[in-house]
PDB file of C-alpha atoms in Angstrom:
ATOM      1  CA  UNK A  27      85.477 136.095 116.051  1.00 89.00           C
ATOM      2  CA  UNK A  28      87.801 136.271 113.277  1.00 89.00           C
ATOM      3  CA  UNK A  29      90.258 138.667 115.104  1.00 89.00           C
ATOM      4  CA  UNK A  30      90.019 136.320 118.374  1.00 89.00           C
ATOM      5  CA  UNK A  31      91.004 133.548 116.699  1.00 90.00           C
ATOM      6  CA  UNK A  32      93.103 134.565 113.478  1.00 91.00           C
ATOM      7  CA  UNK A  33      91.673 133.332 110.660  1.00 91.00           C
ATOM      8  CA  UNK A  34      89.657 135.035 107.990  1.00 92.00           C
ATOM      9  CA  UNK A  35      85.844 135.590 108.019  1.00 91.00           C
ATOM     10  CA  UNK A  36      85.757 133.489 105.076  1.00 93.00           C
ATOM     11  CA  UNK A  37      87.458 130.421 107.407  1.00 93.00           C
ATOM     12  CA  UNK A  38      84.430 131.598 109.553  1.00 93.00           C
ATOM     13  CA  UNK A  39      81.519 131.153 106.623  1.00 92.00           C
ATOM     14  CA  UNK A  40      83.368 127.779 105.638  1.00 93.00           C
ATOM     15  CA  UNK A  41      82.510 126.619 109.242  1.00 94.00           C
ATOM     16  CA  UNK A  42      79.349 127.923 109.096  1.00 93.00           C
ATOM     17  CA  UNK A  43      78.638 126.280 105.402  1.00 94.00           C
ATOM     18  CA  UNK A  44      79.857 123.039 107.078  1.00 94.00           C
ATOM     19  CA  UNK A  45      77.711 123.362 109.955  1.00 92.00           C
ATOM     20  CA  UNK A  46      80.408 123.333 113.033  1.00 94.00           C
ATOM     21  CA  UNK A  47      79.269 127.556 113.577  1.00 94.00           C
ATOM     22  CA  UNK A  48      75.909 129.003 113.704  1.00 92.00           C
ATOM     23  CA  UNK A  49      76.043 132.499 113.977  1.00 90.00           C
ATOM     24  CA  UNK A  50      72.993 134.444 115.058  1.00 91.00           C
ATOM     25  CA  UNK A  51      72.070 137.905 112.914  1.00 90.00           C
ATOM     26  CA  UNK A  52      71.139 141.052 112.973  1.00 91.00           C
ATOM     27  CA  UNK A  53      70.545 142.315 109.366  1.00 90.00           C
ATOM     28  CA  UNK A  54      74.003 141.171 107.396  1.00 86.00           C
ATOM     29  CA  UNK A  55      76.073 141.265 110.527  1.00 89.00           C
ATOM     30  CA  UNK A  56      76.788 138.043 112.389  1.00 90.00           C
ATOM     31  CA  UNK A  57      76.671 137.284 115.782  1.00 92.00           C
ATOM     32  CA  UNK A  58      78.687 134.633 117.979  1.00 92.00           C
ATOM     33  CA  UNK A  59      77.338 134.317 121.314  1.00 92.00           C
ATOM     34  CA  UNK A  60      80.003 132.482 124.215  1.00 93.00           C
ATOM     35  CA  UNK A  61      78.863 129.023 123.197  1.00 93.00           C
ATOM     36  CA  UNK A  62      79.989 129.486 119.630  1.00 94.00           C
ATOM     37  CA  UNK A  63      83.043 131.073 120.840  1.00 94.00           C
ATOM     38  CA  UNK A  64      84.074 127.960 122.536  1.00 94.00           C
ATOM     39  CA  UNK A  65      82.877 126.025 119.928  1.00 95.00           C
ATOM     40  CA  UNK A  66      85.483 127.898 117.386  1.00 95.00           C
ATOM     41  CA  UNK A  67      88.018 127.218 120.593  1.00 95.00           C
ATOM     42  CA  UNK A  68      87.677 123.468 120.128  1.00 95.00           C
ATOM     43  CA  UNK A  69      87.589 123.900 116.041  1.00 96.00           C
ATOM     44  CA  UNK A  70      90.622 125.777 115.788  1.00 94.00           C
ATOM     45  CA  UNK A  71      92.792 123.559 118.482  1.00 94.00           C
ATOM     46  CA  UNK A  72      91.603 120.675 116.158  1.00 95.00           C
ATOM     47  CA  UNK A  73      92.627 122.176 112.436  1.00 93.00           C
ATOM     48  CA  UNK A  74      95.754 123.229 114.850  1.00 92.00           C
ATOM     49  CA  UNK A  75      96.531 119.087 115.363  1.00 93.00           C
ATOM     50  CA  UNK A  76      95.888 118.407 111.669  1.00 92.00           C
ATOM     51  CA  UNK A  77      92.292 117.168 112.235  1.00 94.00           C
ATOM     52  CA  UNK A  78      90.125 117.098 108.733  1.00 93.00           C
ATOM     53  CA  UNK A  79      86.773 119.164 108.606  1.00 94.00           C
ATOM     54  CA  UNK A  80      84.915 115.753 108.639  1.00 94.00           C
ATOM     55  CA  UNK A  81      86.549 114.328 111.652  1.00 94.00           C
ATOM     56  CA  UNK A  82      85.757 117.488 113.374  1.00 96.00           C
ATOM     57  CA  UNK A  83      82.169 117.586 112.206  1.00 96.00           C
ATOM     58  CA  UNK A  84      81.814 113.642 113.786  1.00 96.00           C
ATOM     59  CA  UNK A  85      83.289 115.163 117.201  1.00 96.00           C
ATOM     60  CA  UNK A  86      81.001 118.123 117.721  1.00 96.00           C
ATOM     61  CA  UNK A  87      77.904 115.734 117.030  1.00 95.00           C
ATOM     62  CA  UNK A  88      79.366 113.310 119.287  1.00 96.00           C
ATOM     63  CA  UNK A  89      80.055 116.163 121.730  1.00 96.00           C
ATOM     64  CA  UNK A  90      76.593 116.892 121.171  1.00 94.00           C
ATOM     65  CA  UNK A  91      74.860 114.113 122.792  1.00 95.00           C
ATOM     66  CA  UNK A  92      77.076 113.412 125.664  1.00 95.00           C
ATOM     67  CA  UNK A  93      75.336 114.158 129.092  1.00 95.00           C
ATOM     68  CA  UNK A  94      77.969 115.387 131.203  1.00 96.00           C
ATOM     69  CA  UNK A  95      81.262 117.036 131.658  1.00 95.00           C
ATOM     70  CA  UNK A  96      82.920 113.983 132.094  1.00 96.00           C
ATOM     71  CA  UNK A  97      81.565 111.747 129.374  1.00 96.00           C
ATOM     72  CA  UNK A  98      82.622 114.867 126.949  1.00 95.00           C
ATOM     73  CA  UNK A  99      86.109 115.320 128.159  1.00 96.00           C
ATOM     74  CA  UNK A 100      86.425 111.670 128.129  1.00 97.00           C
ATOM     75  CA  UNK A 101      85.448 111.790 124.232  1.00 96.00           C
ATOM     76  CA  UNK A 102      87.650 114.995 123.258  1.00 96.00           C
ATOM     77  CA  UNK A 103      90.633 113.000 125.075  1.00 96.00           C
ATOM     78  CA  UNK A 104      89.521 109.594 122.671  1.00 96.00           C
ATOM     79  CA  UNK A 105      89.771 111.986 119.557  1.00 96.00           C
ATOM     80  CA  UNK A 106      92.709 113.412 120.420  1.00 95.00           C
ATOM     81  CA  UNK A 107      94.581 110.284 121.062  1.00 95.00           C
ATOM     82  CA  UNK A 108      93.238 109.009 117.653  1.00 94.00           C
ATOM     83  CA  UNK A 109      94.416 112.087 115.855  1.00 93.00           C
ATOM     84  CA  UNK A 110      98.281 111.463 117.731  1.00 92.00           C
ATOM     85  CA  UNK A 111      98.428 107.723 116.988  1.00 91.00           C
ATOM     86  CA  UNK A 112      97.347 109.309 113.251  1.00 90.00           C
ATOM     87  CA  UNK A 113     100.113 111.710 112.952  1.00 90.00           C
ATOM     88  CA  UNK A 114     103.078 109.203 114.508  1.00 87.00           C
ATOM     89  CA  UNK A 115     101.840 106.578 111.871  1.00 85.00           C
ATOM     90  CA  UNK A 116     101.889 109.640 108.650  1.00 86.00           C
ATOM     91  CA  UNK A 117     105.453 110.491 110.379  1.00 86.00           C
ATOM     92  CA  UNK A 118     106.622 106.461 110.059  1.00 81.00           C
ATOM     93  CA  UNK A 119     105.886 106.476 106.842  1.00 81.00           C
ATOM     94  CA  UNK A 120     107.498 110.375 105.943  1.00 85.00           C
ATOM     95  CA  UNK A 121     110.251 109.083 107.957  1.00 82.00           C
ATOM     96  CA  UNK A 122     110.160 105.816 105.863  1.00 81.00           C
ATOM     97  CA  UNK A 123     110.066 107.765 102.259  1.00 82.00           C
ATOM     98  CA  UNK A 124     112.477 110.318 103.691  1.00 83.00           C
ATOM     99  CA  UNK A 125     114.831 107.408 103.964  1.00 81.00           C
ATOM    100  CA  UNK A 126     113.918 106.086 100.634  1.00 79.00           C
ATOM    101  CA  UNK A 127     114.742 109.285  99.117  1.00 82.00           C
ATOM    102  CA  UNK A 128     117.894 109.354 100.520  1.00 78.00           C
ATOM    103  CA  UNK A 129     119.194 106.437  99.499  1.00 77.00           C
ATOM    104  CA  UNK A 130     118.177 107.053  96.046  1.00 78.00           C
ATOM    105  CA  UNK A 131     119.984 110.083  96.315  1.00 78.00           C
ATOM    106  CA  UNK A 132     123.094 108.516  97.669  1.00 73.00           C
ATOM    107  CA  UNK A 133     122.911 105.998  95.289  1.00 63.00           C
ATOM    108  CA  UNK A 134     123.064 108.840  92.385  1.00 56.00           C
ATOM    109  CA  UNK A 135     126.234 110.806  93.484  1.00 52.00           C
ATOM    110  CA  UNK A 136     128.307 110.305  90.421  1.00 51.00           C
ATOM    111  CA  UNK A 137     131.840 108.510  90.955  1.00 50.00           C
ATOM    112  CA  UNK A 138     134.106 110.633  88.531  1.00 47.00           C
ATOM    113  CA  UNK A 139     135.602 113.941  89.599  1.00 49.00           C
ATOM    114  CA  UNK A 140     135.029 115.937  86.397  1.00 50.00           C
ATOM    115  CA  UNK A 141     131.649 116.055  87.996  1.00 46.00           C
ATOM    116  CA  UNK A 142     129.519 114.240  84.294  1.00 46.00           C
ATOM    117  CA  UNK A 143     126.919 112.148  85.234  1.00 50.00           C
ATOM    118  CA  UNK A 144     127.933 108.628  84.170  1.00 53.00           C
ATOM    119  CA  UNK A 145     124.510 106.556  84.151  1.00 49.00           C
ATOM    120  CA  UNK A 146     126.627 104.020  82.591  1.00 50.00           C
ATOM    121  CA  UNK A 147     128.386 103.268  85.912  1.00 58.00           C
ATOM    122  CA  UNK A 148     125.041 103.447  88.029  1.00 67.00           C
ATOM    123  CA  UNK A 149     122.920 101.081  85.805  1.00 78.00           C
ATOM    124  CA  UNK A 150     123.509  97.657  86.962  1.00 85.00           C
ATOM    125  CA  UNK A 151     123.432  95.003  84.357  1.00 88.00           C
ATOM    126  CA  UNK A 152     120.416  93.132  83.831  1.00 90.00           C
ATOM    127  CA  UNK A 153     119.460  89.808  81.739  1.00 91.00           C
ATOM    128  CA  UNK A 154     116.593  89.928  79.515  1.00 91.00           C
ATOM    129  CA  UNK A 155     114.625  88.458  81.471  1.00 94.00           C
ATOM    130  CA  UNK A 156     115.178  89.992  84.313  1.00 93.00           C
ATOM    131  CA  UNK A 157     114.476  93.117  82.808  1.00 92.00           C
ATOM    132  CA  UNK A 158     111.169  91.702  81.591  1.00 93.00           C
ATOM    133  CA  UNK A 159     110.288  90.484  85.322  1.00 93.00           C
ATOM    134  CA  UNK A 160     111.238  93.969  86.198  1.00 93.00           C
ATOM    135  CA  UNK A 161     109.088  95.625  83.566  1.00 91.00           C
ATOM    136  CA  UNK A 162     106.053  93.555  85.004  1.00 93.00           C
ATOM    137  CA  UNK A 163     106.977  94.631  88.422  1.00 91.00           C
ATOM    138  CA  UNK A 164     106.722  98.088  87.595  1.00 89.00           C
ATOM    139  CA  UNK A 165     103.106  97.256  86.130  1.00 88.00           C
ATOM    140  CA  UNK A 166     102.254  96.325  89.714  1.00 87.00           C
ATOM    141  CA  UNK A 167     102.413  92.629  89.235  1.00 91.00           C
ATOM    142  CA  UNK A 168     103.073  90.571  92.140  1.00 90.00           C
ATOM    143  CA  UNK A 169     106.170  87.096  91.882  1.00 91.00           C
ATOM    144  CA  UNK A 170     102.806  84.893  91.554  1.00 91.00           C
ATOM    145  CA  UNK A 171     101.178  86.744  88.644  1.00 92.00           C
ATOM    146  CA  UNK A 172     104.841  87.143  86.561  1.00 94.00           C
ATOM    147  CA  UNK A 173     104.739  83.895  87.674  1.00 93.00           C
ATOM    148  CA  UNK A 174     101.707  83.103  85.418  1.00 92.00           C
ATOM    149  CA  UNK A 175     102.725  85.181  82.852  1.00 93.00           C
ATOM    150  CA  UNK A 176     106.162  84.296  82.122  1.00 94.00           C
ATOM    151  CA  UNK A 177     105.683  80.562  82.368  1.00 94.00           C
ATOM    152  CA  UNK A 178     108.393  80.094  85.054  1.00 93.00           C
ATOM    153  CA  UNK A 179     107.649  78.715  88.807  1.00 93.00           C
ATOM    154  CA  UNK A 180     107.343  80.889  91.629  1.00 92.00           C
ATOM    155  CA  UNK A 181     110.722  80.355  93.642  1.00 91.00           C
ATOM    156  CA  UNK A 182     112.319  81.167  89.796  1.00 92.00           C
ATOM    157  CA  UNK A 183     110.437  83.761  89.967  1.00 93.00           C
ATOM    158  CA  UNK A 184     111.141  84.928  94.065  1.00 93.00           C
ATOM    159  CA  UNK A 185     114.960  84.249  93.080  1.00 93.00           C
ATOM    160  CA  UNK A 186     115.208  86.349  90.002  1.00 93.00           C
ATOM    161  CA  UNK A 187     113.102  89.780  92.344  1.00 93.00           C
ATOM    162  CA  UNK A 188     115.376  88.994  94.996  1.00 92.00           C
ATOM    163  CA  UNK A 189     118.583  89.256  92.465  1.00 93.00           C
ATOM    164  CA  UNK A 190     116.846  92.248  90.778  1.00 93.00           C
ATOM    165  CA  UNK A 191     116.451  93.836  94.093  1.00 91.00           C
ATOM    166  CA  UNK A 192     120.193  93.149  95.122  1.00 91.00           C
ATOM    167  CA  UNK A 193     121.565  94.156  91.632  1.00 91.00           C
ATOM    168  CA  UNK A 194     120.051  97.871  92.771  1.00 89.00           C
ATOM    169  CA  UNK A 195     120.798  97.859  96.033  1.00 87.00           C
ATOM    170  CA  UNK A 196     117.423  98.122  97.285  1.00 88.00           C
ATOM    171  CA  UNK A 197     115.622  97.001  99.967  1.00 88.00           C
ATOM    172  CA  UNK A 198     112.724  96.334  98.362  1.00 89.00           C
ATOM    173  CA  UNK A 199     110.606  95.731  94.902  1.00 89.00           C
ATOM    174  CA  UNK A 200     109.033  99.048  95.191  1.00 88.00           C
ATOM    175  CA  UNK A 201     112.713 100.762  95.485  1.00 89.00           C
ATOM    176  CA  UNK A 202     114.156  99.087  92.779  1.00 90.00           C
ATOM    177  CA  UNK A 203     111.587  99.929  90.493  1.00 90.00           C
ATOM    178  CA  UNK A 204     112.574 103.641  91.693  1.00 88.00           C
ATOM    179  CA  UNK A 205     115.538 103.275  90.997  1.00 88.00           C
ATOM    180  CA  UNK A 206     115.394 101.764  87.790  1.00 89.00           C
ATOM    181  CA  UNK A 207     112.533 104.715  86.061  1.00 88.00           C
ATOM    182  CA  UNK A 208     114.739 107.262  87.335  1.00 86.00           C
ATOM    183  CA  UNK A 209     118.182 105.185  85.711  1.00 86.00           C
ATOM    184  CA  UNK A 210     115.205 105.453  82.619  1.00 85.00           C
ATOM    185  CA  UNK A 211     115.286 101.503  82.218  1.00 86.00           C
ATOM    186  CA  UNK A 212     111.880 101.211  82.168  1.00 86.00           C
ATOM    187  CA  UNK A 213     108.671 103.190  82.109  1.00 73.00           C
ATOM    188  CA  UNK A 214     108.384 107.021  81.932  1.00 56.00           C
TER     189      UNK A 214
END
């Protein structure tokens, strides 16, 4: 079994630990019979899509019950259309922090040609109070709660994040607070 599918016989006991194999034995030696073989078929295609251990283990029990051919295919096809719309949402959001990175990045290449990094020119200047709000962004707090806790209303509060945001070129709070730990402005 191992050899037929490439993995290691400890993959195999792992399975068999988790309860998607059941060999049959003869003294220490285990035994796969054709059902188990094409029960290792369907595990393997699904660790091959990215599918976690528990998703497969909720499959095969599924796969289990059904009653005919047709009601099983009709379930694999469900899982594996769950598992795709899975993987194009995880590569949005790789995509998304790919880009994220990249503008960071961009937004680091230093400006003078002796090739010294000059911070200096990179940090954008900030009021007080601004870099308080920003402090309190970084702490997770949202415009209503810096809000409450500086005293100020919220569209003060909206206009001074939007400024911050601008002021780093960002898109977004969660970028300029990127930005701003790795210009070491605030936090660690």
């Amino acid at each position: 079994m191992a050899n037929i599918f490439g993995v290691t016989h400890r993959t195999l006991h792992f399975y068999e630990e988790k309860k998607l194999l059941q060999a049959d034995r003869i003294g220490a030696m285990r035994i796969y019979g054709p059902h188990q073989i094409m029960v290792m078929a369907l595990i393997n295609l699904c660790r091959e899509t990215g599918m976690a251990i528990v998703q497969i283990q909720e499959l095969l029990s599924e796969l289990a019950e059904t009653t005919s051919q047709h009601e099983a295919d009709k379930l694999f096809r469900d899982a594996m259309l769950a598992q795709r719309r899975e993987l194009i949402s995880s590569e949005s959001l790789i995509r998304r922090q790919m880009q994220q990175i990249s503008e960071i990045l961009d937004h680091e290449t230093p400006d003078n040609d002796d090739g010294s990094d000059n911070l200096a020119s990179r940090t954008p200047f900030l009021t007080e109070f601004e870099l308080h709000c920003l402090r309190l962004m970084s702490e997770g707090y949202t415009p209503l709660r810096i809000s409450s806790a500086t005293g100020r209303g919220i569209d003060d509060i909206l206009t001074v994040e939007n400024a911050i945001i601008r002021k780093f070129g960002s898109t977004n709070r969660f970028q300029a607070v990127a930005k701003a730990v790795l210009l070491g402005l605030i936090g660690d």
